[in-house]
Short mmCIF file of C-alpha atoms (C1' of nucleotides) in Angstrom, two decimals:
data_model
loop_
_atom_site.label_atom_id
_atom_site.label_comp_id
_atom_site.label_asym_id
_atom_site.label_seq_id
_atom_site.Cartn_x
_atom_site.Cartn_y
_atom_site.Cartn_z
CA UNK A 295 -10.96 -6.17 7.42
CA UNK A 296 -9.32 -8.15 4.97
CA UNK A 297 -7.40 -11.28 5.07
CA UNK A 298 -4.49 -10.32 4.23
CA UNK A 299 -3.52 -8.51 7.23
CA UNK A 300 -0.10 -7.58 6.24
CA UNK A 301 0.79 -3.68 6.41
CA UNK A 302 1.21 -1.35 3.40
CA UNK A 303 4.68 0.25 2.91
CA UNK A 304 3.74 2.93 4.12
CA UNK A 305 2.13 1.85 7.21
CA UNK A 306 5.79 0.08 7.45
CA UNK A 307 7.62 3.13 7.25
CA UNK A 308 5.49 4.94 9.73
CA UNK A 309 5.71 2.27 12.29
CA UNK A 310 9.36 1.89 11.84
CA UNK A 311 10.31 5.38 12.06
CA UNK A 312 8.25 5.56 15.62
CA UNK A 313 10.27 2.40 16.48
CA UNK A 314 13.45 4.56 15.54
CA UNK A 315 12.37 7.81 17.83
CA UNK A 316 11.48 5.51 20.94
CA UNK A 317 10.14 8.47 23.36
CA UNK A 318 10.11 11.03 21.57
CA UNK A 319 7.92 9.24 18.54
CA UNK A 320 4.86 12.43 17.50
CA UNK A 321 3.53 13.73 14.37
CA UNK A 322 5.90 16.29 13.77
CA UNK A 323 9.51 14.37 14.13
CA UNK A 324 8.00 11.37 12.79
CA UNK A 325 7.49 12.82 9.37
CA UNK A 326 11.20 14.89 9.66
CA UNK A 327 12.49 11.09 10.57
CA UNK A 328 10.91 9.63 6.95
CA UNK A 329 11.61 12.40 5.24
CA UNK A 330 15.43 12.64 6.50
CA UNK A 331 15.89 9.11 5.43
CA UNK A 332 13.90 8.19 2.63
CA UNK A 333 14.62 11.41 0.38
CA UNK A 334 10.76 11.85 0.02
CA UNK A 335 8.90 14.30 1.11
CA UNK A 336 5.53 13.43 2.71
CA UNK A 337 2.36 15.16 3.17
CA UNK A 338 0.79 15.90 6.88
CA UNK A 339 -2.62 14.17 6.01
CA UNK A 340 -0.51 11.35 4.49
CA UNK A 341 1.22 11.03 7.81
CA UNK A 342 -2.00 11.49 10.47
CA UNK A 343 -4.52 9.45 8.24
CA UNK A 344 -1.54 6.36 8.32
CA UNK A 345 -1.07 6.60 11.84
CA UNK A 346 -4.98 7.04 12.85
CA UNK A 347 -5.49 3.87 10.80
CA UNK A 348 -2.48 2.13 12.68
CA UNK A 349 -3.97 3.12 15.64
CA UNK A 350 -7.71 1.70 15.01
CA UNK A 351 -5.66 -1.23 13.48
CA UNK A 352 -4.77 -1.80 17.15
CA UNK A 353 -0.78 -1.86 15.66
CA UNK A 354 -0.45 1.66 17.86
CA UNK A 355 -1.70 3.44 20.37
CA UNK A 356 -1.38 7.47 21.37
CA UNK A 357 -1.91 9.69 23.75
CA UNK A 358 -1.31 13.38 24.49
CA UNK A 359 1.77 15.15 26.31
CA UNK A 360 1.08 17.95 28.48
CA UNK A 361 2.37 21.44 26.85
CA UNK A 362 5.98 22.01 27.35
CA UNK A 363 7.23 25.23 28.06
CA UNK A 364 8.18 26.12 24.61
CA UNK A 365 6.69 28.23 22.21
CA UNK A 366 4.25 26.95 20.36
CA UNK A 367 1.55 25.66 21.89
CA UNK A 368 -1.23 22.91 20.98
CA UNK A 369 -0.56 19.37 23.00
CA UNK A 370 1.23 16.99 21.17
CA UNK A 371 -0.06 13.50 20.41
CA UNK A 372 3.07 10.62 21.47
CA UNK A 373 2.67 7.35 19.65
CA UNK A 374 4.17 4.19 20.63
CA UNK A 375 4.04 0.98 18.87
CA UNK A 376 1.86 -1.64 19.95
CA UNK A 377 2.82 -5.85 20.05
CA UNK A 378 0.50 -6.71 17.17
CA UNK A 379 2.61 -4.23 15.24
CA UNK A 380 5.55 -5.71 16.00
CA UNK A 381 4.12 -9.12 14.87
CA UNK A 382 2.53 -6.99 11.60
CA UNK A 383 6.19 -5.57 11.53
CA UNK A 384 7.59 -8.95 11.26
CA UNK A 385 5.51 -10.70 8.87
CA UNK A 386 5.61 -8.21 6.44
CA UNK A 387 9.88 -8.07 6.54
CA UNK A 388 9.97 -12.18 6.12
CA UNK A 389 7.37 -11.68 3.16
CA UNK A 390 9.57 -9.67 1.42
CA UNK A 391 12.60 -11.33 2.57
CA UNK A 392 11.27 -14.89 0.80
CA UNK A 393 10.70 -13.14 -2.33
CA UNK A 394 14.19 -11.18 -2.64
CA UNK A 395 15.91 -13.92 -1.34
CA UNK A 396 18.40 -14.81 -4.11
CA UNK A 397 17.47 -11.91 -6.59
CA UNK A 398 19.69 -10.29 -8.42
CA UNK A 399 18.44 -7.70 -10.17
CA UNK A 400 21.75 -6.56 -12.23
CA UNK A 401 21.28 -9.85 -14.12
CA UNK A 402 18.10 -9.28 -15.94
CA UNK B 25 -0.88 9.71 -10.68
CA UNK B 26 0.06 10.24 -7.32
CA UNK B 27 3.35 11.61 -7.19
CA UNK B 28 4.44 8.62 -4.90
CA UNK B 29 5.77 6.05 -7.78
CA UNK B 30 7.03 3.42 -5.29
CA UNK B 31 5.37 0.13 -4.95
CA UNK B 32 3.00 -1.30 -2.85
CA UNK B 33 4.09 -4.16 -0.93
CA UNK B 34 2.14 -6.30 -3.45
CA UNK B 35 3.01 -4.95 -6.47
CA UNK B 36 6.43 -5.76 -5.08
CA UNK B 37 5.91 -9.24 -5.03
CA UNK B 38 4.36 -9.86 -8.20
CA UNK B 39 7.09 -8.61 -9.79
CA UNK B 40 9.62 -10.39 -7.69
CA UNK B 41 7.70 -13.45 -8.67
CA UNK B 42 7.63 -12.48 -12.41
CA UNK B 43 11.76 -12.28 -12.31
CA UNK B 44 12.07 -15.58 -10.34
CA UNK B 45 9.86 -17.49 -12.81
CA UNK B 46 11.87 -15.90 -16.18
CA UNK B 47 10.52 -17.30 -19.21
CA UNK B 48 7.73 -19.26 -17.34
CA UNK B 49 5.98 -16.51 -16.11
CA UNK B 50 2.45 -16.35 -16.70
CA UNK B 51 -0.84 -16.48 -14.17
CA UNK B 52 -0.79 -19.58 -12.69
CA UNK B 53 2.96 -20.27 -11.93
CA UNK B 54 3.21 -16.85 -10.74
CA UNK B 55 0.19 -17.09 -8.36
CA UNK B 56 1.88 -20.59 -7.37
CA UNK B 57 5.06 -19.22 -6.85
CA UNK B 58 3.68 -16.80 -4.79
CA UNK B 59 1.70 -18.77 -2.86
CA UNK B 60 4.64 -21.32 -2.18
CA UNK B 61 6.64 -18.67 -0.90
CA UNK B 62 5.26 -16.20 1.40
CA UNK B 63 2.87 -19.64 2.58
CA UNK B 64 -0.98 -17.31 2.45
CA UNK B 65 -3.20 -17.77 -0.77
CA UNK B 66 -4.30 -15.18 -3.21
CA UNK B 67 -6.90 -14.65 -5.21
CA UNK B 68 -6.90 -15.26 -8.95
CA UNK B 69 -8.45 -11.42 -9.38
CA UNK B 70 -5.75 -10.05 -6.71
CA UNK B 71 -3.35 -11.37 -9.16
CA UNK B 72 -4.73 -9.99 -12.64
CA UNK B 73 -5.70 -6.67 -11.83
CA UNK B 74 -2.33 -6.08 -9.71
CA UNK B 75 -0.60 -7.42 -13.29
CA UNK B 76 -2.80 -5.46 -15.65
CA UNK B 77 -2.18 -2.56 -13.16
CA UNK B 78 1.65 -3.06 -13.28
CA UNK B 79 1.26 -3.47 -17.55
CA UNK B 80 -0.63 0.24 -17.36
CA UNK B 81 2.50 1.71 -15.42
CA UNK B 82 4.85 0.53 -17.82
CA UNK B 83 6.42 -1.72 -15.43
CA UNK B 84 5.72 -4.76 -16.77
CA UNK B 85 4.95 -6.42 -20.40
CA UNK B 86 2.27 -9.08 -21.68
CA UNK B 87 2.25 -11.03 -25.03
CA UNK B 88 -0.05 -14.34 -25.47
CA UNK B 89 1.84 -17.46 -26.15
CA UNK B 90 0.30 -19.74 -28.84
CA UNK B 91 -1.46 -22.60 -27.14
CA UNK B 92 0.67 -25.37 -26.24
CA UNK B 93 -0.18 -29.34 -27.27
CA UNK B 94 -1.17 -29.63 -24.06
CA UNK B 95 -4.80 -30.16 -22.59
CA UNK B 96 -6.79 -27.02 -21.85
CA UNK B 97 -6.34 -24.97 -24.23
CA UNK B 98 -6.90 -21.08 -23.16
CA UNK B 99 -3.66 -18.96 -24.73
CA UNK B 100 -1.06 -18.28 -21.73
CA UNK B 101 -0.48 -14.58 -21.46
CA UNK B 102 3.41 -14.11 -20.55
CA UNK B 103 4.41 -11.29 -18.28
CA UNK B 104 8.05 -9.73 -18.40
CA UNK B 105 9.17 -6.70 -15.84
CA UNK B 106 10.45 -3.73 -18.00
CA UNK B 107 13.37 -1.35 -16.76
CA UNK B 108 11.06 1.39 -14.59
CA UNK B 109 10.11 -1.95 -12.77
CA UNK B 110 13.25 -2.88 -12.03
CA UNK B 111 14.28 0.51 -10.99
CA UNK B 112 10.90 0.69 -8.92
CA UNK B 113 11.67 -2.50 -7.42
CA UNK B 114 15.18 -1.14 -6.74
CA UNK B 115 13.60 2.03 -4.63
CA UNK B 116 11.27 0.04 -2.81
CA UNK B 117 14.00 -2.08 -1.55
CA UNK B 118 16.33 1.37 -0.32
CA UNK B 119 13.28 2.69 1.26
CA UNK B 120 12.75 -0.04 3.52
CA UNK B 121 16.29 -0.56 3.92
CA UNK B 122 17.37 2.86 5.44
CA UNK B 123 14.30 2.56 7.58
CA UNK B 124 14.86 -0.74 8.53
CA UNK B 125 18.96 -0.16 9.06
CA UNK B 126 19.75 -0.81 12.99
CA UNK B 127 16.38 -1.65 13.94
CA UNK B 128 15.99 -4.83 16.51
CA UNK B 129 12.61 -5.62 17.37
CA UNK B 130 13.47 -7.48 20.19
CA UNK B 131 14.56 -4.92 21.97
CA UNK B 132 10.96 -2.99 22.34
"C1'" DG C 249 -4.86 42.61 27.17
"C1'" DC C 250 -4.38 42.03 22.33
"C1'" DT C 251 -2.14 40.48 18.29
"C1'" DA C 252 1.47 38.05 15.82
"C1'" DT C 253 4.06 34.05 15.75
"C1'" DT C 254 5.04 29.35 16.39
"C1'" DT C 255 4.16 24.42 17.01
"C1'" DA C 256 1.22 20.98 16.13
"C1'" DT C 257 -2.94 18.28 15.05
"C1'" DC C 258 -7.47 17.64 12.59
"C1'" DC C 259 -10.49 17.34 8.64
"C1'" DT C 260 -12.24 16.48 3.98
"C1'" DA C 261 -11.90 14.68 -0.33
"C1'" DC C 262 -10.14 11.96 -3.70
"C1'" DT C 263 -7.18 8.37 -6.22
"C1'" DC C 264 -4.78 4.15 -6.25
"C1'" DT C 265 -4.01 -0.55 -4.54
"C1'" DG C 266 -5.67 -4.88 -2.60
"C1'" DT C 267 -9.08 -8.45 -2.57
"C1'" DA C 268 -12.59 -11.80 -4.06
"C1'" DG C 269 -14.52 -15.30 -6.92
"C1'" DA C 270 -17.83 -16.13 -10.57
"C1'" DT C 271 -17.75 -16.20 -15.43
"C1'" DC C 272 -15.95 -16.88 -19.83
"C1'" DT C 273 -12.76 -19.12 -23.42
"C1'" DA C 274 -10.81 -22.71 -25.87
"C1'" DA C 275 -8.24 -26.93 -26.67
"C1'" DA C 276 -7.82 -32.05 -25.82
"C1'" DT C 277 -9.82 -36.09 -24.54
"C1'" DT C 278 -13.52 -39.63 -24.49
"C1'" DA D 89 -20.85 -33.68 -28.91
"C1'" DA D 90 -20.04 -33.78 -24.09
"C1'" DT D 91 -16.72 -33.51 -20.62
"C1'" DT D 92 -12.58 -32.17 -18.66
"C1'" DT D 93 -8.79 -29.21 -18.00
"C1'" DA D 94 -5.96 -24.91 -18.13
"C1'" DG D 95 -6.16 -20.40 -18.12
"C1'" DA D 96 -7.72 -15.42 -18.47
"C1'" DT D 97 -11.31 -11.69 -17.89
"C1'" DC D 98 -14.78 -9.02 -15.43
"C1'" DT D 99 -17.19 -6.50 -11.88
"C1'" DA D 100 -17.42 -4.68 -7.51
"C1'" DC D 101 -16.04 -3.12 -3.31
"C1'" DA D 102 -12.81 -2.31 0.77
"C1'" DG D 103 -8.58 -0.45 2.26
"C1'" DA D 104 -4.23 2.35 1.85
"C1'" DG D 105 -1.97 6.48 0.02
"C1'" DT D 106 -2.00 11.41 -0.84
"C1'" DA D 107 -2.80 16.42 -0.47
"C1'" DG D 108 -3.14 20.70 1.83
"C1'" DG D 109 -6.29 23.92 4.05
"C1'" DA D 110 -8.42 24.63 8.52
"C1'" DT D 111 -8.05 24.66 13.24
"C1'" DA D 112 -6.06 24.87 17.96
"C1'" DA D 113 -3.34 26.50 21.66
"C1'" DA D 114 0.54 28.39 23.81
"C1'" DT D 115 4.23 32.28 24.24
"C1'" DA D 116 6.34 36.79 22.98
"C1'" DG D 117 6.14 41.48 22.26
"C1'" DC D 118 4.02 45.65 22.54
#
DNA sequence: GCTATTTATCCTACTCTGTAGATCTAAATT
DNA sequence: AATTTAGATCTACAGAGTAGGATAAATAGC
């Protein structure tokens, strides 16, 4: 691993939008959730590689639901975010905080 | 190119760094400012290829300085952020923002 | 029961970004 | 001319971002 040990932005945005769904945090609303909010459309293997990595990261952990008695079958695979995430979460909003702090980019 | 054109969280704050410094922005303050702020170290090669990278984008602009009457004597290469990197700073920011907006930690 | 439909995850492959530090350059000082 | 100082370049690799096809498993309808 490297030193740096902050998160990418994307890691960010994946770990904040399974903040935002609390319970009901899996693959499929996670990426509506980004999508809804940031205007951008992501790909699936975007999404599962990030949150694979955030899992092995030890920043979340997962595990599956039994089938509900919808349509539509395969298990689906919860994610929940983890306290070294948190802390991940954290550092990486102060770093960014420290070097907007007082910007203004209007004035350039 | 990936079809992405945000920042990475670095990227980000080399160029927040370039508009702090103004007209004294060139390697070394930049890697100092950087390093004063967000209080972890970074390499001297982190910082070049991220700046040459961010050149190559369009993002940012270089032009060598005539040496000064100072000791040491190596040209300074000056670094300026161009309009697409302000408006890609300008994204990065929303992004985080609407996925940040109403989040508390604390409350996890 | 078999097939179509629906929900959802997994897999593979590749590009781009992050990271490191040794090496190279060139002027000013002694 | 040798040393010191400021500064940039180079090479190499690890890690994050991206894409979409393949796969899995359950229900609905016939």
């Amino acid at each position: 691993m490297s030193t740096r040990d902050s998160l990418g932005e994307f890691e960010q945005i994946v770990l904040l939008a399974m903040v935002r769904l609390g319970d009901n945090a899996y693959g499929v609303p996670i990426r509506h959730e980004i999508e809804k909010r940031t205007k951008r459309t992501i790909s699936i293997g975007a999404l599962y590689s990030t949150l694979d990595r955030l899992e092995a990261k030890g920043y979340a952990s997962s595990w599956f639901s039994n089938p509900t008695a919808e349509r539509g079958g395969r298990s689906r695979r919860y994610f929940k975010i983890e306290p070294p995430g948190l802390k991940a979460l954290e550092r990486s909003r102060e770093v960014l905080e420290v070097m907007w702090k007082g910007v203004k980019l209007g004035r350039i």
